[in-house]
Short mmCIF file of C-alpha atoms and ligand atoms in Angstrom, two decimals:
data_model
loop_
_atom_site.label_atom_id
_atom_site.label_comp_id
_atom_site.label_asym_id
_atom_site.label_seq_id
_atom_site.Cartn_x
_atom_site.Cartn_y
_atom_site.Cartn_z
CA UNK A 100 -42.87 -0.66 -4.45
CA UNK A 101 -39.81 -2.51 -3.50
CA UNK A 102 -38.81 -3.65 -0.43
CA UNK A 103 -36.57 -1.52 0.26
CA UNK A 104 -32.44 -2.66 0.89
CA UNK A 105 -30.86 -2.55 4.02
CA UNK A 106 -27.23 -1.44 4.79
CA UNK A 107 -27.46 2.57 5.03
CA UNK A 108 -25.40 4.56 2.38
CA UNK A 109 -24.44 7.92 3.03
CA UNK A 110 -23.87 10.63 0.48
CA UNK A 111 -20.40 12.07 0.60
CA UNK A 112 -21.20 14.52 -2.01
CA UNK A 113 -24.36 16.03 0.57
CA UNK A 114 -21.59 16.66 3.93
CA UNK A 115 -20.65 20.37 3.37
CA UNK A 116 -17.99 22.03 3.91
CA UNK A 117 -19.13 24.66 5.94
CA UNK A 118 -19.98 21.55 8.39
CA UNK A 119 -15.98 21.14 8.14
CA UNK A 120 -16.29 18.10 5.92
CA UNK A 121 -13.02 17.16 4.00
CA UNK A 122 -11.93 14.40 1.59
CA UNK A 123 -9.61 11.98 2.35
CA UNK A 124 -7.21 10.14 -0.05
CA UNK A 125 -5.88 6.49 1.73
CA UNK A 126 -4.93 2.81 0.92
CA UNK A 127 -6.86 0.30 3.51
CA UNK A 128 -4.24 -2.26 2.41
CA UNK A 129 -0.68 -2.94 2.20
CA UNK A 130 2.06 -5.15 3.51
CA UNK A 131 5.15 -5.60 5.33
CA UNK A 132 7.85 -7.02 6.70
CA UNK A 133 5.86 -8.07 9.09
CA UNK A 134 4.06 -10.72 6.94
CA UNK A 135 5.24 -10.62 2.95
CA UNK A 136 5.35 -7.13 2.41
CA UNK A 137 8.86 -5.54 1.35
CA UNK A 138 8.90 -3.09 2.02
CA UNK A 139 8.91 -1.93 6.55
CA UNK A 140 6.74 -1.29 7.88
CA UNK A 141 7.86 2.46 7.80
CA UNK A 142 9.19 2.86 4.44
CA UNK A 143 5.83 1.55 3.34
CA UNK A 144 4.57 4.96 5.11
CA UNK A 145 6.65 6.79 4.30
CA UNK A 146 6.24 6.06 0.89
CA UNK A 147 2.55 6.59 1.00
CA UNK A 148 3.16 10.01 2.43
CA UNK A 149 5.05 10.82 0.01
CA UNK A 150 2.62 10.43 -2.89
CA UNK A 151 0.50 12.73 -1.51
CA UNK A 152 -2.04 9.96 1.03
CA UNK A 153 -4.30 11.02 4.10
CA UNK A 154 -4.33 7.49 5.63
CA UNK A 155 -2.80 4.33 5.46
CA UNK A 156 -3.52 1.05 6.78
CA UNK A 157 -0.69 -1.21 6.89
CA UNK A 158 -3.28 -4.05 7.83
CA UNK A 159 -0.72 -7.44 7.25
CA UNK A 160 -1.50 -10.80 7.51
CA UNK A 161 -2.50 -12.30 10.52
CA UNK A 162 -1.60 -9.95 12.51
CA UNK A 163 -1.84 -6.11 13.86
CA UNK A 164 1.03 -3.62 12.33
CA UNK A 165 0.72 -1.59 15.54
CA UNK A 166 0.35 1.39 14.80
CA UNK A 167 3.09 3.21 17.30
CA UNK A 168 5.71 1.29 15.52
CA UNK A 169 5.92 3.78 12.61
CA UNK A 170 6.42 7.92 12.49
CA UNK A 171 3.84 9.53 10.75
CA UNK A 172 4.39 12.92 10.64
CA UNK A 173 1.14 14.97 12.38
CA UNK A 174 -1.83 15.64 9.71
CA UNK A 175 -1.40 11.34 8.49
CA UNK A 176 -4.12 9.56 9.61
CA UNK A 177 -3.11 5.40 10.49
CA UNK A 178 -5.34 3.62 10.38
CA UNK A 179 -4.72 0.38 12.50
CA UNK A 180 -5.83 -3.38 11.51
CA UNK A 181 -4.70 -6.73 9.64
CA UNK A 182 -5.62 -8.79 6.97
CA UNK A 183 -7.47 -12.11 8.24
CA UNK A 184 -7.71 -15.30 7.25
CA UNK A 185 -10.76 -17.63 8.59
CA UNK A 186 -11.72 -20.91 7.61
CA UNK A 187 -13.66 -20.35 4.70
CA UNK A 188 -16.39 -24.41 5.66
CA UNK A 189 -18.99 -23.18 2.50
CA UNK A 190 -16.16 -24.76 0.64
CA UNK A 191 -14.78 -22.13 -1.12
CA UNK A 192 -11.19 -20.24 -1.02
CA UNK A 193 -10.12 -20.02 2.77
CA UNK A 194 -11.61 -16.11 3.46
CA UNK A 195 -9.50 -12.53 2.98
CA UNK A 196 -10.97 -10.02 5.08
CA UNK A 197 -9.70 -6.40 5.90
CA UNK A 198 -9.60 -5.50 8.93
CA UNK A 199 -9.30 -2.01 9.98
CA UNK A 200 -9.84 -0.09 13.58
CA UNK A 201 -8.80 -2.63 14.72
CA UNK A 202 -7.09 -3.27 18.73
CA UNK A 203 -6.87 -7.01 19.68
CA UNK A 204 -5.34 -9.50 17.59
CA UNK A 205 -7.06 -13.26 16.94
CA UNK A 206 -5.89 -16.25 16.16
CA UNK A 207 -8.79 -16.15 13.29
CA UNK A 208 -7.31 -18.84 10.98
CA UNK A 209 -8.75 -21.68 13.76
CA UNK A 210 -11.30 -19.54 14.32
CA UNK A 211 -14.99 -19.75 12.36
CA UNK A 212 -15.61 -16.56 9.62
CA UNK A 213 -18.13 -15.55 11.68
CA UNK A 214 -16.81 -15.04 15.18
CA UNK A 215 -13.67 -13.08 12.68
CA UNK A 216 -16.60 -10.91 12.15
CA UNK A 217 -18.48 -10.79 15.38
CA UNK A 218 -14.93 -10.16 16.82
CA UNK A 219 -13.89 -7.31 15.30
CA UNK A 220 -17.31 -5.57 15.68
CA UNK A 221 -16.93 -6.29 19.11
CA UNK A 222 -13.75 -4.52 19.10
CA UNK A 223 -15.54 -1.09 16.48
CA UNK A 224 -13.24 -2.60 13.63
CA UNK A 225 -15.07 -2.85 10.47
CA UNK A 226 -14.56 -5.85 8.03
CA UNK A 227 -14.25 -5.68 4.35
CA UNK A 228 -14.59 -8.49 2.26
CA UNK A 229 -11.10 -8.68 -0.31
CA UNK A 230 -10.51 -8.93 -3.63
CA UNK A 231 -13.70 -12.11 -4.09
CA UNK A 232 -12.11 -12.18 -7.47
CA UNK A 233 -8.81 -13.32 -6.68
CA UNK A 234 -9.99 -15.40 -4.40
CA UNK A 235 -12.62 -17.29 -6.27
CA UNK A 236 -15.20 -16.30 -3.82
CA UNK A 237 -19.14 -17.33 -5.07
CA UNK A 238 -21.17 -15.03 -3.10
CA UNK A 239 -24.44 -17.18 -2.73
CA UNK A 240 -22.58 -20.32 -0.89
CA UNK A 241 -19.32 -18.17 0.55
CA UNK A 242 -20.95 -14.90 1.55
CA UNK A 243 -24.49 -14.91 1.90
CA UNK A 244 -24.47 -17.63 5.14
CA UNK A 245 -22.35 -14.50 7.07
CA UNK A 246 -23.28 -11.65 8.41
CA UNK A 247 -22.31 -8.41 9.96
CA UNK A 248 -19.68 -7.10 6.41
CA UNK A 249 -19.25 -3.51 6.42
CA UNK A 250 -18.34 -3.28 3.07
CA UNK A 251 -16.40 -4.83 -0.14
CA UNK A 252 -13.14 -4.29 -1.67
CA UNK A 253 -14.55 -3.33 -5.64
CA UNK A 254 -10.93 -3.40 -7.32
CA UNK A 255 -7.28 -4.14 -5.77
CA UNK A 256 -3.77 -3.47 -7.23
CA UNK A 257 -2.14 -6.32 -6.82
CA UNK A 258 -4.99 -8.56 -7.98
CA UNK A 259 -5.46 -6.86 -11.50
CA UNK A 260 -1.76 -8.05 -11.82
CA UNK A 261 -3.13 -11.69 -11.85
CA UNK A 262 -6.54 -10.86 -14.29
CA UNK A 263 -8.61 -10.00 -11.13
CA UNK A 264 -7.95 -6.57 -9.93
CA UNK A 265 -12.28 -5.93 -10.20
CA UNK A 266 -14.43 -7.61 -8.39
CA UNK A 267 -18.21 -5.53 -9.65
CA UNK A 268 -19.54 -8.61 -10.44
CA UNK A 269 -19.16 -9.74 -6.79
CA UNK A 270 -20.68 -6.35 -5.25
CA UNK A 271 -23.89 -6.50 -7.32
CA UNK A 272 -24.34 -10.16 -7.35
CA UNK A 273 -23.98 -9.52 -3.01
CA UNK A 274 -26.43 -7.04 -2.56
CA UNK A 275 -28.81 -8.12 -5.27
CA UNK A 276 -29.32 -11.59 -3.88
CA UNK A 277 -29.17 -9.78 -0.14
CA UNK A 278 -31.18 -6.67 -0.65
CA UNK A 279 -28.62 -4.64 1.48
CA UNK A 280 -26.55 -2.12 0.60
CA UNK A 281 -22.87 -2.18 0.84
CA UNK A 282 -20.06 0.22 0.24
CA UNK A 283 -16.62 -0.57 -1.62
CA UNK A 284 -13.55 0.29 -1.19
CA UNK A 285 -10.18 0.59 -3.91
CA UNK A 286 -6.87 -0.33 -2.83
CA UNK A 287 -3.24 -1.88 -3.70
CA UNK A 288 -2.69 -4.43 -1.46
CA UNK A 289 0.82 -3.41 -2.00
CA UNK A 290 3.25 -5.84 -1.90
CA UNK A 291 6.31 -5.05 -3.35
CA UNK A 292 8.39 -2.02 -3.47
CA UNK A 293 8.11 1.42 -4.75
CA UNK A 294 10.63 0.89 -7.39
CA UNK A 295 8.97 -2.23 -9.12
CA UNK A 296 6.39 0.38 -9.94
CA UNK A 297 3.58 -3.05 -10.04
CA UNK A 298 1.16 -2.54 -7.11
CA UNK A 299 1.20 1.08 -5.36
CA UNK A 300 -0.73 3.65 -5.85
CA UNK A 301 -2.96 2.28 -8.32
CA UNK A 302 -5.68 2.46 -6.47
CA UNK A 303 -7.27 4.68 -3.52
CA UNK A 304 -10.76 5.55 -1.84
CA UNK A 305 -11.69 8.95 -0.67
CA UNK A 306 -13.62 9.38 2.53
CA UNK A 307 -15.39 11.76 4.09
CA UNK A 308 -14.77 12.85 7.37
CA UNK A 309 -15.10 15.99 9.41
CA UNK A 310 -11.88 14.45 11.74
CA UNK A 311 -8.69 12.93 11.14
CA UNK A 312 -8.30 10.24 13.41
CA UNK A 313 -8.76 6.67 11.78
CA UNK A 314 -12.54 6.35 14.14
CA UNK A 315 -13.70 8.47 12.46
CA UNK A 316 -12.16 6.75 8.61
CA UNK A 317 -13.51 4.06 9.33
CA UNK A 318 -16.82 4.66 10.56
CA UNK A 319 -17.57 7.05 7.33
CA UNK A 320 -16.14 4.33 5.30
CA UNK A 321 -19.12 1.43 6.77
CA UNK A 322 -21.33 4.39 6.41
CA UNK A 323 -20.50 4.52 2.52
CA UNK A 324 -19.46 8.91 2.40
CA UNK A 325 -16.77 7.51 0.07
CA UNK A 326 -16.07 6.51 -2.97
CA UNK A 327 -13.53 4.81 -4.79
CA UNK A 328 -10.66 5.01 -7.44
CA UNK A 329 -7.90 4.27 -9.70
CA UNK A 330 -7.62 7.88 -11.48
CA UNK A 331 -10.99 9.51 -12.19
CA UNK A 332 -12.13 12.23 -9.81
CA UNK A 333 -16.47 12.33 -8.92
CA UNK A 334 -16.81 15.74 -8.24
CA UNK A 335 -20.45 15.71 -7.01
CA UNK A 336 -23.62 13.17 -7.11
CA UNK A 337 -26.75 14.29 -6.68
CA UNK A 338 -30.51 12.73 -7.44
CA UNK A 339 -33.55 14.79 -7.75
CA UNK A 340 -37.14 13.81 -7.96
CA UNK A 341 -39.80 15.41 -9.68
CA UNK A 342 -42.43 16.84 -6.11
CA UNK A 343 -45.63 17.19 -8.99
CA UNK A 344 -48.01 14.10 -7.44
CA UNK A 345 -48.73 10.83 -9.23
CA UNK A 346 -46.93 12.74 -12.11
CA UNK A 347 -46.18 8.75 -13.58
CA UNK A 348 -43.75 10.03 -17.02
CA UNK A 349 -41.66 12.40 -14.19
CA UNK A 350 -38.91 10.02 -12.76
CA UNK A 351 -36.42 10.84 -10.53
CA UNK A 352 -33.32 11.55 -12.17
CA UNK A 353 -28.79 11.45 -10.72
CA UNK A 354 -26.93 14.10 -12.02
CA UNK A 355 -22.74 12.55 -11.61
CA UNK A 356 -20.24 15.53 -11.97
CA UNK A 357 -16.74 14.19 -12.92
CA UNK A 358 -13.43 14.96 -14.01
CA UNK A 359 -13.54 14.50 -17.80
CA UNK A 360 -14.79 11.18 -18.46
CA UNK A 361 -15.20 8.43 -21.20
CA UNK A 362 -18.35 6.75 -20.42
CA UNK A 363 -20.30 7.55 -16.94
CA UNK A 364 -22.58 4.27 -16.71
CA UNK A 365 -25.56 4.45 -14.00
CA UNK A 366 -25.92 0.35 -13.21
CA UNK A 367 -28.69 0.09 -10.75
CA UNK A 368 -30.04 -4.10 -9.77
CA UNK A 369 -32.89 -3.81 -12.36
CA UNK A 370 -32.09 -4.77 -15.42
CA UNK A 371 -30.92 -2.55 -17.92
CA UNK A 372 -27.82 -0.24 -17.12
CA UNK A 373 -28.43 3.49 -18.33
CA UNK A 374 -24.42 4.69 -19.78
CA UNK A 375 -23.33 8.30 -21.31
CA UNK A 376 -20.77 7.73 -24.09
CA UNK A 377 -20.40 10.31 -27.14
CA UNK A 378 -16.77 10.06 -28.87
CA UNK A 379 -16.12 12.86 -26.93
CA UNK A 380 -14.42 13.40 -23.00
CA UNK A 381 -17.56 14.97 -20.92
CA UNK A 382 -17.78 15.88 -16.84
CA UNK A 383 -21.95 15.52 -15.96
CA UNK A 384 -24.37 13.72 -16.94
CA UNK A 385 -27.86 13.72 -15.49
CA UNK A 386 -29.63 9.88 -16.31
CA UNK A 387 -33.29 8.95 -15.22
CA UNK A 388 -33.66 6.58 -12.43
CA UNK A 389 -36.29 3.55 -13.22
CA UNK A 390 -38.78 3.06 -10.88
CA UNK A 391 -38.51 -0.30 -10.81
CA UNK A 392 -35.54 0.24 -9.50
CA UNK A 393 -34.42 -0.10 -5.51
CA UNK A 394 -30.44 0.69 -6.00
CA UNK A 395 -28.09 2.57 -8.50
CA UNK A 396 -24.06 3.16 -8.64
CA UNK A 397 -22.41 5.26 -10.66
CA UNK A 398 -18.90 4.03 -12.30
CA UNK A 399 -16.61 6.58 -14.52
CA UNK A 400 -14.60 5.61 -17.32
CA UNK A 401 -12.07 7.93 -18.22
CA UNK A 402 -9.81 9.22 -21.36
CA UNK A 403 -7.13 6.04 -20.46
CA UNK A 404 -9.58 3.04 -18.78
CA UNK A 405 -9.33 4.42 -15.54
CA UNK A 406 -11.96 4.39 -13.05
CA UNK A 407 -13.85 5.27 -10.12
CA UNK A 408 -16.87 3.98 -8.13
CA UNK A 409 -19.49 5.40 -6.39
CA UNK A 410 -21.11 3.83 -3.87
CA UNK A 411 -24.54 2.19 -4.15
CA UNK A 412 -27.35 4.88 -3.13
CA UNK A 413 -31.00 3.46 -2.17
CA UNK A 414 -33.89 4.54 -4.49
CA UNK A 415 -36.77 3.46 -3.21
CA UNK A 416 -37.52 5.61 -0.89
CA UNK A 417 -37.37 8.17 -2.83
CA UNK A 418 -40.04 11.24 -3.21
CA UNK A 419 -42.06 9.47 -5.84
CA UNK A 420 -43.13 6.96 -3.87
ZN1 LIG B 647 -5.86 -11.00 0.56
ZN1 LIG B 648 -3.51 -8.26 1.15
#
């Protein structure tokens, strides 16, 4: 049995409605006239409200856009945060960190990245590594020396315009190198007006929470009780193991249920991923889980090529051990 990964992920599909859990849809990365975005903070907020989102972070560069400077509907949640840019002393490009649930500004550009992460965590916030593919981040060089991240942005709409929207290779590499599970976000990183139809409303994260507050949302995201999407809906993921003792031939299996998909892939840390693709659309798939895998995550691709990404599941503590 391989060493269990660190980092605990909560399966959002195991949190029942009967206990008051609900799904909220949101975008945690957007810009306004307070930095290099085109709409004002209120216009940015109104746009996401109008599109049926439940939560939003106005994550302007360098400085917090205060959530009490805009007016949101009562049931809409504003997560206060900023995109901070500490130096990268390891040789790569300057860092981009989406920092959530922040209360105090800091001079991040003059701070080493570890100090920024530590300060965000001290404030009760969470740091997500933003668009590492676009930033030409090398995980071994630029990220592994740092600790205290909450997770990674696996998809970024603005970066997709530049051909580097998806960072799943960085995600897998990071988890593999560090043997730690990280949850992922899909974000717009919206800068333009929505009329440009370029970088708004195309990447979002569904989070499973009991309370409609910024703190509850960020805590659930950091715990992995969420999934990221550009289109498909994930309806359920469950992992089951045979309870027959010593039965080597009955591995654990995972069942995924989702909106109509053309492909569902089970991507694990060990070599060889599994996928289902039948030529017709389908809504459920079951995967045998490899005995030597430490974790597995799932990707759903719909008819239009749009994707959803589950968070990773720890396989090392399963009953088969
Ligand atoms: Zn950025
Ligand atoms: Zn940004």
